mmCIF file of C-alpha atoms in Angstrom:
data_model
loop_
_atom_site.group_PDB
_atom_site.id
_atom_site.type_symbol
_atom_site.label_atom_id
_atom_site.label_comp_id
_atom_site.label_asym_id
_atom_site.label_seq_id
_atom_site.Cartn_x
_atom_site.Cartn_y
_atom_site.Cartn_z
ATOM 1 C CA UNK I 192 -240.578 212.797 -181.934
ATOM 2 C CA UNK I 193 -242.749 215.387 -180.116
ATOM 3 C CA UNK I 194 -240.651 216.000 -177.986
ATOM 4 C CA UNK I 195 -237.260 216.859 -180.725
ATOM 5 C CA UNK I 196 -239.737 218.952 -182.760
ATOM 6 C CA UNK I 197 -240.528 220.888 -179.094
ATOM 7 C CA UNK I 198 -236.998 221.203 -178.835
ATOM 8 C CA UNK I 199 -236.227 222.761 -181.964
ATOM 9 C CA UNK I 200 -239.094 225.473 -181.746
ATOM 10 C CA UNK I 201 -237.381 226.026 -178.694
ATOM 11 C CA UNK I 202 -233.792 226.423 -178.648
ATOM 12 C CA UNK I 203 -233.171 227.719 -182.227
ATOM 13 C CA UNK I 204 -236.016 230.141 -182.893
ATOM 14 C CA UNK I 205 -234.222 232.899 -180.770
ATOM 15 C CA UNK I 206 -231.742 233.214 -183.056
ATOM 16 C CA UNK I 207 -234.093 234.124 -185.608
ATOM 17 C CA UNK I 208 -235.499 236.693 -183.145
ATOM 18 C CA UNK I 209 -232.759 238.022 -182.436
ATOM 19 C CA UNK I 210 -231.927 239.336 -186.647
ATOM 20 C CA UNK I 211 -229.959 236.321 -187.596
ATOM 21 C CA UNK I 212 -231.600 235.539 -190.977
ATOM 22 C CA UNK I 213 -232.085 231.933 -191.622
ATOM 23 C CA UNK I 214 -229.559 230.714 -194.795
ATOM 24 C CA UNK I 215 -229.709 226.759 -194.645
ATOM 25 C CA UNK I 216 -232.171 224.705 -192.920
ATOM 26 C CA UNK I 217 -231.867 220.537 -193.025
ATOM 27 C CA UNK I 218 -232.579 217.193 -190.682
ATOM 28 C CA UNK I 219 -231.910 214.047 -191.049
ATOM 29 C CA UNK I 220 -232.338 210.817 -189.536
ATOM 30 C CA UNK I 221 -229.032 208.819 -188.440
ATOM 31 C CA UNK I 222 -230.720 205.676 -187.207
ATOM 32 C CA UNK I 223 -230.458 206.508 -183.976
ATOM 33 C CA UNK I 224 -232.199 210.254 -183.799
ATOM 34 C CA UNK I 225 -232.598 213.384 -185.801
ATOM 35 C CA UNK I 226 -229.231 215.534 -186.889
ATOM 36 C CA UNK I 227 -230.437 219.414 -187.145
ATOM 37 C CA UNK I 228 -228.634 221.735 -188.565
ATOM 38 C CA UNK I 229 -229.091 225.412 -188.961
ATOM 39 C CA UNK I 230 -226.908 228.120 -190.588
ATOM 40 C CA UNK I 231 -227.238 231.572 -190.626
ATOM 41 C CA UNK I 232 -224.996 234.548 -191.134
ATOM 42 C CA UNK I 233 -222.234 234.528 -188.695
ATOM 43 C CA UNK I 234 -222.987 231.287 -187.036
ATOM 44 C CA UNK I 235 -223.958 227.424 -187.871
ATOM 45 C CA UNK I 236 -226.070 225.457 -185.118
ATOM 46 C CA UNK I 237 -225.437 221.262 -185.460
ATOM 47 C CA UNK I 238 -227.639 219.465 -182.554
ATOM 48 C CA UNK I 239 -227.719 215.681 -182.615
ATOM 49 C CA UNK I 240 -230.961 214.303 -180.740
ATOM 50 C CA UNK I 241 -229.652 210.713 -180.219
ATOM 51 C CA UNK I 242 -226.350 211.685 -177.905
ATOM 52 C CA UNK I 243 -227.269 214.922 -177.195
ATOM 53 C CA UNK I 244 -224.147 217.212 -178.934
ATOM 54 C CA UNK I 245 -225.031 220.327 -179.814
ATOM 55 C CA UNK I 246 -222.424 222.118 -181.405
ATOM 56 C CA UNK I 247 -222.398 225.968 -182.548
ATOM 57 C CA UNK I 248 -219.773 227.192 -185.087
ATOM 58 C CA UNK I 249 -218.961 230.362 -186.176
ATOM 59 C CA UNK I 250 -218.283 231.630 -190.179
ATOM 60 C CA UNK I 251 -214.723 230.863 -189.564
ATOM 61 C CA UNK I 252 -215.424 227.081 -189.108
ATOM 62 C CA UNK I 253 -214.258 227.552 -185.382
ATOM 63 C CA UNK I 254 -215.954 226.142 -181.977
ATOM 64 C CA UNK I 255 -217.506 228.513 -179.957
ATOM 65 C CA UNK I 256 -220.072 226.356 -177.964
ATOM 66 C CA UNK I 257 -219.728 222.612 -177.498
ATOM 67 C CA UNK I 258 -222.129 221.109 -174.660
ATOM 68 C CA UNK I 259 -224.796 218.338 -174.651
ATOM 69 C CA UNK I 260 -228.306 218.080 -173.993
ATOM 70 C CA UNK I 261 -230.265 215.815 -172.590
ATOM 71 C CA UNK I 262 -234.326 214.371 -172.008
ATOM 72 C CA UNK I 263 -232.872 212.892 -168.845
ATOM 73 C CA UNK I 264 -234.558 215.819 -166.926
ATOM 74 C CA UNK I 265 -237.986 215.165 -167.999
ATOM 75 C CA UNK I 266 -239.787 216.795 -171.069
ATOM 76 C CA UNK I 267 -237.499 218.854 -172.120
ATOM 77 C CA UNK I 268 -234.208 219.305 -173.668
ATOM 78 C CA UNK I 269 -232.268 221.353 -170.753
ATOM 79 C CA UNK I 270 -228.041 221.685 -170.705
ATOM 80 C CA UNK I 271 -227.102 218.347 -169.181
ATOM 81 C CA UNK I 272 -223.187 218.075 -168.729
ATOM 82 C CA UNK I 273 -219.900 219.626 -169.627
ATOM 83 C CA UNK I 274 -220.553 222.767 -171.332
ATOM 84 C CA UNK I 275 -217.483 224.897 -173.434
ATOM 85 C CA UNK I 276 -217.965 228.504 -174.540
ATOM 86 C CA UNK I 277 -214.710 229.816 -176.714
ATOM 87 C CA UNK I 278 -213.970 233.365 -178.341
ATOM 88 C CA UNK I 279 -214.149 234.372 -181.922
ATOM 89 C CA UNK I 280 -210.938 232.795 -182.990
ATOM 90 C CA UNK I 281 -211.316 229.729 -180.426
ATOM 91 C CA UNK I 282 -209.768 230.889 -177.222
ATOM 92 C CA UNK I 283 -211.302 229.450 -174.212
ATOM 93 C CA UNK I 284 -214.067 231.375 -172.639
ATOM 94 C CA UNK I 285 -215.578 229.423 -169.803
ATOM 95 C CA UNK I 286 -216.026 225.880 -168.918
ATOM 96 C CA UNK I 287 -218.704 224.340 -166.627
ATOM 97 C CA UNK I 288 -221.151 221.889 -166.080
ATOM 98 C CA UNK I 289 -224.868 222.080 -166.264
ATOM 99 C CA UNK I 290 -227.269 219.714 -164.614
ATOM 100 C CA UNK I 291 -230.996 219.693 -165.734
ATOM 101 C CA UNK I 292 -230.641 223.475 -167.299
ATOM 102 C CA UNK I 293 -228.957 224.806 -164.040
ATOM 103 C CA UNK I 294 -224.778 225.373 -163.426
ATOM 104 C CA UNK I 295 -223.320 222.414 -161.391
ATOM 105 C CA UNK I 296 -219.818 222.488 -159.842
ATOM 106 C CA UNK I 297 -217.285 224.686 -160.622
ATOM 107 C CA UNK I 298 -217.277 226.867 -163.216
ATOM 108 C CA UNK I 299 -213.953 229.060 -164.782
ATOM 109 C CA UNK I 300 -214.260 231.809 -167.086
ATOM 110 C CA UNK I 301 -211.150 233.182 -169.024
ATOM 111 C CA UNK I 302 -209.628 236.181 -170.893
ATOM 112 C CA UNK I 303 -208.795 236.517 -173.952
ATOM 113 C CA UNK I 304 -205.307 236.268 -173.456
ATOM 114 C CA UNK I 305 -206.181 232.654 -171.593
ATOM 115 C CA UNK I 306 -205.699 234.084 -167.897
ATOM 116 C CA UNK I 307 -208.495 232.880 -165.693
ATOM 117 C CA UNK I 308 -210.822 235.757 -165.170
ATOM 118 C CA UNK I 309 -213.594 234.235 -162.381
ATOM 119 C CA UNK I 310 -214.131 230.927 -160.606
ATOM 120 C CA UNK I 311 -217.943 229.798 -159.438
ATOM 121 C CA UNK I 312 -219.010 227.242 -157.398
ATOM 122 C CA UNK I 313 -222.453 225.620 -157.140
ATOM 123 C CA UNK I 314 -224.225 223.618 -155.631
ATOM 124 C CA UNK I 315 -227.645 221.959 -155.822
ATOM 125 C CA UNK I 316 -230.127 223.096 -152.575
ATOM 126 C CA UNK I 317 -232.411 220.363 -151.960
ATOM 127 C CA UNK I 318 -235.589 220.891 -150.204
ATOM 128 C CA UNK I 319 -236.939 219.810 -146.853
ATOM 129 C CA UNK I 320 -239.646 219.595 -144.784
ATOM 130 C CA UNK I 321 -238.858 223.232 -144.297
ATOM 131 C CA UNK I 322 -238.628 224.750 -147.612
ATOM 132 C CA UNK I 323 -241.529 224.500 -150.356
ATOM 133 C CA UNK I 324 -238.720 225.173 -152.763
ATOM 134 C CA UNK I 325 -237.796 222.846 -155.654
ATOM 135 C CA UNK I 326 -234.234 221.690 -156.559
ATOM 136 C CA UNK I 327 -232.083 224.394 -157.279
ATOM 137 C CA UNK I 328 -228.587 225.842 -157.818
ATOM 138 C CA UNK I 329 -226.921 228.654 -156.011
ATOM 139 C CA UNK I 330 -223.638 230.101 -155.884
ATOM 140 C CA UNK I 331 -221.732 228.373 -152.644
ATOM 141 C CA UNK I 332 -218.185 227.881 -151.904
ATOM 142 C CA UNK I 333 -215.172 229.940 -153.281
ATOM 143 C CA UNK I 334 -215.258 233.040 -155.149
ATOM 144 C CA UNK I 335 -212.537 234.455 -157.227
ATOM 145 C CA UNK I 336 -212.143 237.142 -159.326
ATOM 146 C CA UNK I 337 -208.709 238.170 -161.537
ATOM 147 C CA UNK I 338 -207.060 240.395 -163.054
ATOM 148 C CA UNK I 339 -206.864 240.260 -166.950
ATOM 149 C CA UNK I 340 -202.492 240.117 -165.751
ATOM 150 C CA UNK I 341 -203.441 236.991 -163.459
ATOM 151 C CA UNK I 342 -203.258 238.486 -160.388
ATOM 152 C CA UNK I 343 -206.287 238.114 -157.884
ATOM 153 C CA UNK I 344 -208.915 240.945 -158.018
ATOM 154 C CA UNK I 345 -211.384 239.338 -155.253
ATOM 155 C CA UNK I 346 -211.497 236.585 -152.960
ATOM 156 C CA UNK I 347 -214.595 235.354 -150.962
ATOM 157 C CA UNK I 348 -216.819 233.085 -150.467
ATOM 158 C CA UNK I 349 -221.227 232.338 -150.302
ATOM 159 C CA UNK I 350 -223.231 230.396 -148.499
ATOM 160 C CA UNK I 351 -226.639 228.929 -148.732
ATOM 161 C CA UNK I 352 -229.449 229.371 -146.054
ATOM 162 C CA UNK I 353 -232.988 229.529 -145.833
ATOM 163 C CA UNK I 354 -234.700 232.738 -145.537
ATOM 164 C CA UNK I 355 -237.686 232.364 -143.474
ATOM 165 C CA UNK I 356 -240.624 233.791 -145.685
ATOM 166 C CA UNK I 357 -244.393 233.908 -145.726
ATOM 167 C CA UNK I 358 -245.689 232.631 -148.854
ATOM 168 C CA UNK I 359 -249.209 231.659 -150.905
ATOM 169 C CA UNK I 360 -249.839 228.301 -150.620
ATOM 170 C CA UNK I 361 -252.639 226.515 -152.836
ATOM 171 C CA UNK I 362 -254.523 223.821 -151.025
ATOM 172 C CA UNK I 363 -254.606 221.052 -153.284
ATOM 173 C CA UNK I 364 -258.139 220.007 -152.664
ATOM 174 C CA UNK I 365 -261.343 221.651 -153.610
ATOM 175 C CA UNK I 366 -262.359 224.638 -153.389
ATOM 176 C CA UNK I 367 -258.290 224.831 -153.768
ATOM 177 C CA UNK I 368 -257.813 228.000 -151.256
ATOM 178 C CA UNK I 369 -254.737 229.805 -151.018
ATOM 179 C CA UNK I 370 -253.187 229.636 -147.946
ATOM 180 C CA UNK I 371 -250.404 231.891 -146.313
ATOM 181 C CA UNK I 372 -247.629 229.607 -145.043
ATOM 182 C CA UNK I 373 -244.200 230.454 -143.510
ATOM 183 C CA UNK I 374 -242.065 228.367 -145.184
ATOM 184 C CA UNK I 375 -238.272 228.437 -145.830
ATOM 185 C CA UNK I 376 -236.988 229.885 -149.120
ATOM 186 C CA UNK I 377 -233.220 229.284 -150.324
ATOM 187 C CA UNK I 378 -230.913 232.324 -150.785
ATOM 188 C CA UNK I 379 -227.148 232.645 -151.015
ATOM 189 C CA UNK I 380 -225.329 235.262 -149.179
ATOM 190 C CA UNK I 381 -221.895 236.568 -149.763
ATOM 191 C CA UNK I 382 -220.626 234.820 -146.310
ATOM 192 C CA UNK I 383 -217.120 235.407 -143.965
ATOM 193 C CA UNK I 384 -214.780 237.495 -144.759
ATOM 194 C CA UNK I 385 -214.125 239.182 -148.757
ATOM 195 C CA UNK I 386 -210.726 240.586 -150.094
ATOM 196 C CA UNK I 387 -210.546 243.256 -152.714
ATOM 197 C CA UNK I 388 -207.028 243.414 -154.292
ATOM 198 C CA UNK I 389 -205.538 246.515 -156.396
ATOM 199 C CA UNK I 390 -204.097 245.533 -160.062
ATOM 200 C CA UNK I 391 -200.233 245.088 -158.843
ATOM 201 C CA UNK I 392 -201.546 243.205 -155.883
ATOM 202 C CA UNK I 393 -201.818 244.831 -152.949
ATOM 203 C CA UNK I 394 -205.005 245.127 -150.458
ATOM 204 C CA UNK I 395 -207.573 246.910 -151.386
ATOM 205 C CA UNK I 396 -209.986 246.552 -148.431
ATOM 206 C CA UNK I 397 -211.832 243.983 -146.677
ATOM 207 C CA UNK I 398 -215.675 243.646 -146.222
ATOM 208 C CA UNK I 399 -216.952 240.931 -143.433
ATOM 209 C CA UNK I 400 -219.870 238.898 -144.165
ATOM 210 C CA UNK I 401 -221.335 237.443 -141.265
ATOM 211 C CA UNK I 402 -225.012 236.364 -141.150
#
């Protein structure tokens, strides 16, 4: 229960900050977990704590976010799975996947008009024996950019490496002293070689990328 109320102080205050004035506030218990809803003047927020669907509508009635959310990260609610952003009148904006608050996989974002407008790729960076870093996502893999006519607008690609840094360390014993440790900290750089295309289609330049 602490943890739902520590949710909702989290995730749906901002929209109070930022001027949205607060219309309709009620909860309710399912048997399963709490259904929160929220409405306020141009949107209404619908978050289900038992499977995680949290829904955000606009004054039109349409869909413009539809993802899930999830404790299966630890002590906090954090984006946990397939994640849909759409326009005003229900378009298609981007689709992606989160894992524990961070973009997983592949990711597309789209115009208006429903052409593809940029493709992502992450992946996770796990940390070894020479990295102090924790689990994280970086762009890696294929890039693409597009025209709002379809045609390609950039084409490359990033790649994930460890960028040898010297860094505080705390001791984890009394008198706890910080330490200076070289230690290995992820980064993604734009990698091989990129392709900048004109609006009809033909070659802009080329930029190499090698590390």
């Amino acid at each position: 229960m602490k943890l739902v109320f520590l949710f909702f102080i989290q995730f749906f205050l901002p929209a109070i900050v930022f001027g949205q004035s607060l219309k309709k506030d009620t909860s309710y218990y399912n048997g399963c977990g709490w259904i929160k809803e929220r409405t306020y003047a141009d949107s209404t927020i619908i978050f289900n704590s038992c499977t995680g669907e949290y829904n955000v509508f606009n004054k039109q009635g349409i869909t413009i976010i539809e993802g899930r959310m999830g404790f299966n990260c630890g002590c906090e609610f954090l984006k946990n799975g397939i994640w849909i952003e759409r326009y005003s009148l229900g378009e298609l904006l981007s689709i992606g996947s989160y894992d524990c608050g961070q973009k997983s996989g592949e990711w597309i974002y789209f115009y208006e008009n429903g052409n593809k407008k940029k493709i992502e790729n992450y992946t996770k960076f796990y940390a070894d024996s020479t990295s102090i870093a924790m689990p994280s996502t970086f762009l890696n893999g294929n890039y693409f950019e597009f025209y709002n006519n379809g045609n390609i607008k950039v084409l490359g690609s990033y790649e994930i490496k460890l960028a040898i840094d010297c860094v505080d360390v705390i001791i984890p014993e009394p008198p706890y002293l910080t330490m200076k440790q070289v230690s290995g900290i992820p980064k993604n750089f734009m990698s091989g070689t990129w392709y900048y295309y004109e609006k009809n289609g033909a070659l802009k330049r080329k930029e190499n990328h090698e590390n």
